[in-house]
Tab-separated table of C-alpha atoms and ligand atoms in Angstrom:
chain	number	residue	atom	x	y	z
G	1	UNK	CA	3.579	-2.972	18.924
G	2	UNK	CA	1.824	-5.575	16.756
G	3	UNK	CA	-0.849	-4.042	14.543
G	4	UNK	CA	-4.171	-5.591	13.617
G	5	UNK	CA	-5.317	-3.559	10.598
G	6	UNK	CA	-8.777	-3.130	9.131
G	7	UNK	CA	-8.325	-2.111	5.480
G	8	UNK	CA	-11.537	-0.792	3.910
G	9	UNK	CA	-10.932	-1.934	0.352
G	10	UNK	CA	-12.375	-1.974	-3.142
G	11	UNK	CA	-9.790	0.088	-5.035
G	12	UNK	CA	-6.456	-0.295	-6.799
G	13	UNK	CA	-4.798	1.540	-3.931
G	14	UNK	CA	-6.351	-0.775	-1.333
G	15	UNK	CA	-4.956	-3.809	-3.148
G	16	UNK	CA	-1.528	-2.176	-3.409
G	17	UNK	CA	-1.495	-1.378	0.308
G	18	UNK	CA	-2.690	-4.896	1.236
G	19	UNK	CA	0.199	-6.327	-0.802
G	20	UNK	CA	2.726	-4.064	0.937
G	21	UNK	CA	1.301	-4.893	4.368
G	22	UNK	CA	1.444	-8.646	3.662
G	23	UNK	CA	5.049	-8.343	2.455
G	24	UNK	CA	5.953	-6.760	5.794
G	25	UNK	CA	4.180	-9.526	7.688
G	26	UNK	CA	1.551	-7.162	9.100
G	27	UNK	CA	-1.709	-8.680	10.369
G	28	UNK	CA	-4.924	-7.324	8.953
G	29	UNK	CA	-8.168	-7.885	7.074
G	30	UNK	CA	-9.360	-6.399	3.783
G	31	UNK	CA	-13.041	-5.505	3.866
G	32	UNK	CA	-15.452	-5.417	0.888
G	33	UNK	CA	-19.098	-4.368	0.830
G	34	UNK	CA	-20.036	-7.356	-1.342
G	35	UNK	CA	-21.023	-5.268	-4.374
G	36	UNK	CA	-19.659	-7.686	-6.950
G	37	UNK	CA	-19.816	-11.452	-7.374
G	38	UNK	CA	-16.092	-12.128	-7.061
G	39	UNK	CA	-13.986	-9.422	-5.412
G	40	UNK	CA	-10.343	-9.542	-6.434
G	41	UNK	CA	-8.271	-11.986	-4.366
G	42	UNK	CA	-6.307	-10.206	-1.672
G	43	UNK	CA	-2.972	-11.225	-0.039
G	44	UNK	CA	-4.546	-10.809	3.418
G	45	UNK	CA	-7.713	-12.393	4.840
G	46	UNK	CA	-10.838	-10.632	3.646
G	47	UNK	CA	-14.356	-10.077	4.920
G	48	UNK	CA	-17.377	-9.313	2.784
G	49	UNK	CA	-20.502	-7.365	3.769
G	50	UNK	CA	-21.539	-4.219	5.607
G	51	UNK	CA	-20.792	-3.739	9.291
G	52	UNK	CA	-24.276	-2.497	10.187
G	53	UNK	CA	-23.706	1.249	10.233
G	54	UNK	CA	-21.510	3.163	12.661
G	55	UNK	CA	-22.637	1.073	15.630
G	56	UNK	CA	-21.832	-2.172	13.829
G	57	UNK	CA	-18.411	-0.872	12.883
G	58	UNK	CA	-17.672	0.185	16.491
G	59	UNK	CA	-18.632	-3.330	17.632
G	60	UNK	CA	-16.396	-4.849	14.928
G	61	UNK	CA	-13.415	-2.682	15.908
G	62	UNK	CA	-13.752	-3.778	19.528
G	63	UNK	CA	-14.558	-7.445	18.883
G	64	UNK	CA	-11.645	-7.855	16.440
G	65	UNK	CA	-9.275	-5.693	18.538
G	66	UNK	CA	-8.477	-3.565	15.498
G	67	UNK	CA	-5.497	-1.291	16.235
G	68	UNK	CA	-5.616	0.880	13.071
G	69	UNK	CA	-8.091	1.507	10.236
G	70	UNK	CA	-6.903	2.305	6.700
G	71	UNK	CA	-9.845	3.651	4.683
G	72	UNK	CA	-8.782	2.868	1.105
G	73	UNK	CA	-12.312	2.866	-0.306
G	74	UNK	CA	-13.281	4.720	-3.469
G	75	UNK	CA	-13.801	8.518	-3.288
G	76	UNK	CA	-17.486	7.951	-4.087
G	77	UNK	CA	-17.894	5.572	-1.126
G	78	UNK	CA	-18.740	8.587	1.029
G	79	UNK	CA	-21.105	6.760	3.370
G	80	UNK	CA	-18.433	4.203	4.296
G	81	UNK	CA	-15.818	6.896	4.807
G	82	UNK	CA	-18.168	8.953	6.948
G	83	UNK	CA	-18.995	5.921	9.069
G	84	UNK	CA	-15.281	5.150	9.480
G	85	UNK	CA	-14.567	8.654	10.829
G	86	UNK	CA	-17.471	8.427	13.288
G	87	UNK	CA	-16.786	4.858	14.441
G	88	UNK	CA	-13.021	5.306	14.861
G	89	UNK	CA	-13.719	8.441	16.903
G	90	UNK	CA	-16.099	6.574	19.188
G	91	UNK	CA	-13.809	3.533	19.529
G	92	UNK	CA	-10.660	5.672	19.789
G	93	UNK	CA	-8.970	3.715	16.957
G	94	UNK	CA	-6.480	5.614	14.750
G	95	UNK	CA	-7.762	6.141	11.176
G	96	UNK	CA	-6.070	7.239	7.992
G	97	UNK	CA	-7.597	7.481	4.506
G	98	UNK	CA	-5.516	6.273	1.570
G	99	UNK	CA	-7.070	8.314	-1.170
G	100	UNK	CA	-6.209	9.663	-4.574
G	101	UNK	CA	-6.387	13.216	-5.890
G	102	UNK	CA	-9.196	14.037	-8.307
G	103	UNK	CA	-8.262	14.092	-12.002
G	104	UNK	CA	-7.746	17.608	-13.380
G	105	UNK	CA	-8.354	18.798	-16.928
G	106	UNK	CA	-5.427	18.666	-19.324
G	107	UNK	CA	-4.944	20.340	-22.735
G	108	UNK	CA	-7.449	18.830	-25.113
G	109	UNK	CA	-9.931	17.751	-22.428
G	110	UNK	CA	-13.527	18.829	-23.086
G	111	UNK	CA	-15.081	18.359	-19.636
G	112	UNK	CA	-18.433	19.560	-18.356
G	113	UNK	CA	-18.256	19.422	-14.537
G	114	UNK	CA	-21.444	18.344	-12.736
G	115	UNK	CA	-21.739	18.083	-8.925
G	116	UNK	CA	-23.347	14.614	-8.708
G	117	UNK	CA	-25.264	11.873	-10.527
G	118	UNK	CA	-28.372	14.117	-10.707
G	119	UNK	CA	-26.280	16.776	-12.401
G	120	UNK	CA	-25.018	14.210	-14.910
G	121	UNK	CA	-28.611	13.176	-15.742
G	122	UNK	CA	-29.519	16.829	-16.293
G	123	UNK	CA	-26.477	17.288	-18.563
G	124	UNK	CA	-27.720	14.358	-20.697
G	125	UNK	CA	-31.036	16.132	-21.327
G	126	UNK	CA	-30.006	16.878	-24.916
G	127	UNK	CA	-30.643	15.428	-28.421
G	128	UNK	CA	-29.778	11.792	-29.009
G	129	UNK	CA	-26.104	10.882	-28.666
G	130	UNK	CA	-24.061	7.701	-28.344
G	131	UNK	CA	-23.010	7.780	-24.680
G	132	UNK	CA	-20.378	5.694	-22.911
G	133	UNK	CA	-21.899	5.536	-19.417
G	134	UNK	CA	-19.045	4.069	-17.346
G	135	UNK	CA	-20.345	4.826	-13.864
G	136	UNK	CA	-21.080	1.231	-12.884
G	137	UNK	CA	-24.393	-0.406	-12.032
G	138	UNK	CA	-25.635	1.146	-8.799
G	139	UNK	CA	-26.960	4.389	-10.284
G	140	UNK	CA	-28.095	3.260	-13.758
G	141	UNK	CA	-31.815	3.667	-12.959
G	142	UNK	CA	-31.252	7.404	-12.338
G	143	UNK	CA	-30.276	7.840	-15.998
G	144	UNK	CA	-33.633	6.448	-17.272
G	145	UNK	CA	-35.103	9.937	-18.010
G	146	UNK	CA	-32.934	10.217	-21.150
G	147	UNK	CA	-33.998	7.202	-23.270
G	148	UNK	CA	-33.137	9.073	-26.481
G	149	UNK	CA	-29.469	8.110	-26.239
G	150	UNK	CA	-27.642	4.900	-27.123
G	151	UNK	CA	-25.742	3.810	-23.983
G	152	UNK	CA	-22.574	1.735	-23.844
G	153	UNK	CA	-22.656	0.330	-20.303
G	154	UNK	CA	-19.548	-1.192	-18.678
G	155	UNK	CA	-20.381	-3.350	-15.674
G	156	UNK	CA	-18.380	-5.611	-13.388
G	157	UNK	CA	-21.020	-8.365	-13.407
G	158	UNK	CA	-23.801	-9.246	-15.892
G	159	UNK	CA	-26.826	-7.078	-14.969
G	160	UNK	CA	-29.448	-8.958	-12.941
G	161	UNK	CA	-32.230	-6.825	-14.465
G	162	UNK	CA	-32.520	-5.141	-17.879
G	163	UNK	CA	-30.948	-1.665	-17.910
G	164	UNK	CA	-33.681	1.021	-18.200
G	165	UNK	CA	-32.689	2.130	-21.710
G	166	UNK	CA	-34.275	0.984	-25.015
G	167	UNK	CA	-30.998	1.294	-26.891
G	168	UNK	CA	-27.927	0.020	-25.033
G	169	UNK	CA	-25.044	-2.415	-25.164
G	170	UNK	CA	-23.679	-4.037	-22.008
G	171	UNK	CA	-19.978	-4.790	-21.720
G	172	UNK	CA	-19.096	-6.970	-18.729
G	173	UNK	CA	-15.549	-5.998	-17.855
G	174	UNK	CA	-13.721	-5.037	-14.681
G	175	UNK	CA	-10.747	-2.688	-14.767
G	176	UNK	CA	-8.134	-1.518	-14.623
G	177	UNK	CA	-8.501	-0.538	-18.307
G	178	UNK	CA	-6.060	0.739	-20.963
G	179	UNK	CA	-6.325	3.882	-23.099
G	180	UNK	CA	-5.799	1.920	-26.322
G	181	UNK	CA	-8.575	-0.554	-25.490
G	182	UNK	CA	-10.955	2.221	-24.440
G	183	UNK	CA	-10.202	4.207	-27.604
G	184	UNK	CA	-10.931	1.131	-29.752
G	185	UNK	CA	-14.130	0.536	-27.770
G	186	UNK	CA	-15.305	4.119	-28.330
G	187	UNK	CA	-14.601	3.888	-32.053
G	188	UNK	CA	-16.303	0.492	-32.348
G	189	UNK	CA	-19.471	1.873	-30.737
G	190	UNK	CA	-19.222	5.319	-32.416
G	191	UNK	CA	-19.286	6.997	-28.994
G	192	UNK	CA	-19.662	10.791	-29.060
G	193	UNK	CA	-20.044	11.525	-25.321
G	194	UNK	CA	-18.547	9.968	-22.156
G	195	UNK	CA	-20.009	10.191	-18.617
G	196	UNK	CA	-17.634	9.445	-15.748
G	197	UNK	CA	-17.143	9.853	-12.020
G	198	UNK	CA	-14.043	11.753	-11.034
G	199	UNK	CA	-12.619	8.611	-9.433
G	200	UNK	CA	-8.999	9.742	-9.523
G	201	UNK	CA	-6.244	7.167	-9.547
G	202	UNK	CA	-5.234	5.079	-12.532
G	203	UNK	CA	-7.747	2.216	-12.721
G	204	UNK	CA	-10.549	4.188	-14.365
G	205	UNK	CA	-8.546	6.898	-16.177
G	206	UNK	CA	-8.240	5.042	-19.491
G	207	UNK	CA	-11.596	6.321	-20.785
G	208	UNK	CA	-10.674	9.928	-19.947
G	209	UNK	CA	-7.407	9.747	-21.895
G	210	UNK	CA	-9.159	7.909	-24.748
G	211	UNK	CA	-11.906	10.565	-24.910
G	212	UNK	CA	-9.248	13.305	-25.043
G	213	UNK	CA	-7.383	11.578	-27.868
G	214	UNK	CA	-10.643	11.329	-29.833
G	215	UNK	CA	-11.711	14.894	-28.996
G	216	UNK	CA	-14.871	13.644	-27.234
G	217	UNK	CA	-16.734	15.656	-24.577
G	218	UNK	CA	-16.871	14.204	-21.036
G	219	UNK	CA	-19.567	14.804	-18.418
G	220	UNK	CA	-17.369	14.662	-15.289
G	221	UNK	CA	-19.106	13.946	-11.982
G	222	UNK	CA	-17.365	15.606	-9.049
G	223	UNK	CA	-16.867	13.455	-5.954
G	224	UNK	CA	-19.065	13.781	-2.851
G	225	UNK	CA	-17.778	15.553	0.251
G	226	UNK	CA	-16.255	13.392	2.966
G	227	UNK	CA	-15.631	14.471	6.597
G	228	UNK	CA	-12.261	15.784	7.788
G	229	UNK	CA	-9.774	12.932	8.445
G	230	UNK	CA	-6.056	12.315	8.144
G	231	UNK	CA	-5.232	11.482	4.495
G	232	UNK	CA	-2.343	9.778	2.709
G	233	UNK	CA	-1.794	9.602	-1.052
G	234	UNK	CA	0.666	6.717	-1.192
G	235	UNK	CA	1.325	3.343	0.408
G	236	UNK	CA	4.612	4.735	1.797
G	237	UNK	CA	2.800	7.535	3.625
G	238	UNK	CA	0.528	4.999	5.318
G	239	UNK	CA	3.541	2.897	6.337
G	240	UNK	CA	5.170	6.035	7.836
G	241	UNK	CA	1.950	6.749	9.750
G	242	UNK	CA	1.964	3.206	11.150
G	243	UNK	CA	5.652	3.444	12.089
G	244	UNK	CA	5.098	6.793	13.851
G	245	UNK	CA	2.263	5.242	15.823
G	246	UNK	CA	4.655	2.603	17.169
G	247	UNK	CA	3.963	-0.298	14.836
G	248	UNK	CA	6.971	-2.542	14.257
G	249	UNK	CA	7.244	-2.702	10.449
G	250	UNK	CA	10.019	-5.278	10.475
G	251	UNK	CA	12.527	-4.496	7.669
J	1	LIG	C1	-16.481	-4.327	-5.058
J	1	LIG	C2	-13.567	-5.046	-5.915
J	1	LIG	C3	-8.185	-3.499	-7.805
J	1	LIG	C4	-9.436	-2.656	-7.673
J	1	LIG	C5	-9.912	-2.192	-9.025
J	1	LIG	C6	-10.173	1.859	-8.936
J	1	LIG	C7	-10.047	0.929	-10.075
J	1	LIG	C8	-10.811	-1.063	-11.344
J	1	LIG	C9	-12.361	1.372	-12.366
J	1	LIG	C10	-15.150	2.237	-15.986
J	1	LIG	C11	-15.180	2.608	-14.517
J	1	LIG	C12	-16.625	2.054	-11.408
J	1	LIG	C13	-16.740	0.716	-10.617
J	1	LIG	C14	-14.541	0.976	-11.228
J	1	LIG	C15	-13.177	0.833	-11.206
J	1	LIG	C16	-11.073	-0.238	-10.086
J	1	LIG	C17	-11.001	-1.138	-8.867
J	1	LIG	C18	-12.515	0.218	-10.034
J	1	LIG	C19	-15.283	1.880	-12.137
J	1	LIG	C20	-14.128	-3.398	-7.947
J	1	LIG	C21	-14.471	-4.159	-6.690
J	1	LIG	C22	-15.716	-3.783	-6.252
J	1	LIG	C23	-16.174	-2.759	-7.098
J	1	LIG	C24	-17.453	-2.052	-6.901
J	1	LIG	C25	-17.837	-1.273	-8.094
J	1	LIG	C26	-19.135	-0.461	-7.975
J	1	LIG	C27	-18.981	0.502	-9.200
J	1	LIG	C28	-17.471	0.764	-9.248
J	1	LIG	C29	-17.294	-0.405	-11.469
J	1	LIG	C30	-12.669	-5.911	-6.733
J	1	LIG	C31	-14.006	-4.259	-9.174
J	1	LIG	C32	-17.798	2.274	-12.319
J	1	LIG	C33	-16.462	3.260	-10.441
J	1	LIG	O1	-21.984	-3.831	-9.910
J	1	LIG	C34	-21.755	-3.087	-8.924
J	1	LIG	O2	-22.500	-3.003	-7.911
J	1	LIG	C35	-20.518	-2.240	-8.965
J	1	LIG	C36	-20.381	-1.310	-7.995
J	1	LIG	C37	-19.219	0.284	-6.643
J	1	LIG	C38	-19.728	1.825	-9.071
J	1	LIG	C39	-21.215	1.717	-9.238
J	1	LIG	O3	-21.872	2.716	-8.845
J	1	LIG	O4	-21.698	0.704	-9.795
J	1	LIG	N1	-16.854	-0.240	-8.371
J	1	LIG	N2	-15.283	-2.490	-8.083
J	1	LIG	C40	-16.047	-3.579	-3.823
J	1	LIG	C41	-16.794	-4.055	-2.583
J	1	LIG	O5	-17.651	-4.945	-2.681
J	1	LIG	O6	-16.478	-3.519	-1.503
J	1	LIG	O7	-13.147	-6.941	-7.230
J	1	LIG	O8	-11.499	-5.516	-6.860
J	1	LIG	C42	-12.855	-2.604	-7.708
J	1	LIG	C43	-12.415	-1.628	-8.718
J	1	LIG	N3	-13.221	-0.967	-9.507
J	1	LIG	O9	-7.797	-4.042	-6.773
J	1	LIG	O10	-7.608	-3.572	-8.898
J	1	LIG	O11	-9.404	1.675	-7.988
J	1	LIG	O12	-11.016	2.778	-8.998
J	1	LIG	N4	-15.357	0.389	-10.332
J	1	LIG	C44	-16.043	4.556	-11.150
J	1	LIG	O13	-14.849	4.874	-11.140
J	1	LIG	O14	-16.953	5.200	-11.709
J	1	LIG	C45	-15.363	1.407	-13.614
J	1	LIG	O15	-15.857	1.261	-16.379
J	1	LIG	O16	-14.438	2.949	-16.744
J	2	LIG	P1	-20.975	3.519	0.274
J	2	LIG	O1	-22.176	3.941	-0.501
J	2	LIG	O2	-20.045	4.563	0.815
J	2	LIG	O3	-21.364	2.579	1.505
J	2	LIG	C1	-22.680	2.091	1.697
J	2	LIG	C2	-22.581	0.973	2.720
J	2	LIG	O4	-21.920	-0.147	2.123
J	2	LIG	C3	-21.709	1.317	3.939
J	2	LIG	O5	-22.405	2.087	4.887
J	2	LIG	C4	-21.332	-0.075	4.430
J	2	LIG	O6	-22.452	-0.736	5.024
J	2	LIG	C5	-21.092	-0.793	3.114
J	2	LIG	N1	-19.687	-0.723	2.672
J	2	LIG	C6	-19.150	0.122	1.768
J	2	LIG	N2	-17.848	-0.162	1.564
J	2	LIG	C7	-17.554	-1.205	2.388
J	2	LIG	C8	-16.375	-1.960	2.662
J	2	LIG	N3	-15.230	-1.710	1.995
J	2	LIG	N4	-16.434	-2.966	3.592
J	2	LIG	C9	-17.599	-3.229	4.237
J	2	LIG	N5	-18.768	-2.563	4.014
J	2	LIG	C10	-18.725	-1.564	3.095
J	2	LIG	O7	-20.100	2.477	-0.598
J	2	LIG	P2	-20.144	2.198	-2.185
J	2	LIG	O8	-19.935	3.463	-2.924
J	2	LIG	O9	-21.337	1.358	-2.440
J	2	LIG	O10	-18.813	1.337	-2.358
J	2	LIG	C11	-18.854	-0.013	-1.988
J	2	LIG	C12	-17.516	-0.632	-2.279
J	2	LIG	O11	-17.200	-0.499	-3.664
J	2	LIG	C13	-16.368	-0.032	-1.504
J	2	LIG	O12	-15.468	-1.081	-1.188
J	2	LIG	C14	-15.715	0.885	-2.506
J	2	LIG	O13	-14.326	1.049	-2.248
J	2	LIG	C15	-15.925	0.109	-3.786
J	2	LIG	N6	-15.940	0.976	-4.965
J	2	LIG	C16	-16.920	1.921	-5.049
J	2	LIG	C17	-16.928	2.738	-6.182
J	2	LIG	C18	-18.008	3.765	-6.366
J	2	LIG	O14	-18.063	4.328	-7.467
J	2	LIG	N7	-18.831	4.032	-5.369
J	2	LIG	C19	-15.932	2.588	-7.173
J	2	LIG	C20	-14.937	1.615	-7.008
J	2	LIG	C21	-14.958	0.801	-5.891
J	2	LIG	P3	-22.742	-0.711	6.635
J	2	LIG	O15	-23.308	0.656	6.881
J	2	LIG	O16	-23.726	-1.825	6.852
J	2	LIG	O17	-21.438	-0.928	7.334
């Protein structure tokens, strides 16, 4: 059977799977929300923008005759993942999530676990520190109640409006990052606290390893719950899933 894949993208794993699918001559589209100015080039055609909720996604699955959905979005993209479960159920299209395990504490880590962004803001209600706030752009406003800190902000694109902190430095840089670079960055800005989402995977881990090597505390934001769905943790597992569902994977 010839597949026509919809790959919900935006992560290192999504790009890796898209490359493997293209190498096997599979047909598919990589989908982005349109959060950043220039999403990374993909080896398959890509689409940019929301679908219009569950209903819009059901319409898209039918209109494009999608045979399989691979949800390779970020663990914090819970709305998209929830919509994918609902829409694929309604449209009777097989769905698998290509996801990555959360990071776990290692010797030397000084993590404070918080359940969500609100919990991270509460954990920053403390005397002035020099904080590396590497959680992106979308939730910056929520951190405004703690103006006492210096914030090192790492963003994919230059901010369109001034970050809500009197004392901050913006670094425009997209990952994946390296431990050595992140350690140098923390030293350069005299960082003494890091706030991070528990993204899992490799692309954002550099700051966690750098913080450990410098003995810095980390406010670690646990990932949101996502509905039950079939999950894979490697490109190979997704390829096996496709093969077992009758897709001809060529070689
Ligand atoms: C638009 C598409 C690849 C994908 C690379 C991964 C790794 C680098 C590390 C830090 C943490 C952060 C952020 C981050 C990383 C990868 C991956 C990952 C974290 C791109 C991309 C899109 C986005 C969206 C963007 C968010 C933001 C989050 C920056 C592409 C580059 C902080 C997540 O300005 C904005 O609106 C940015 C929004 C969602 C979180 C936020 O709340 O701001 N990602 N990131 C996707 C779309 O439009 O659908 O250009 O590749 C992808 C990547 N970002 O192929 O190599 O796999 O996780 N992305 C976090 O972990 O906290 C940076 O700075 O240390
Ligand atoms: P989200 O909050 O779960 O989704 C909000 C809405 O954005 C969705 O309902 C959908 O709109 C649209 N959307 C999200 N991902 C999409 C995709 N891949 N293709 C088409 N539409 C998408 O999503 P998010 O957390 O903003 O993440 C957006 C993108 O950034 C995703 O590609 C994700 O993989 C990537 N990303 C996110 C993070 C993060 O920290 N959240 C980190 C790295 C990468 P409609 O309802 O209109 O369909």
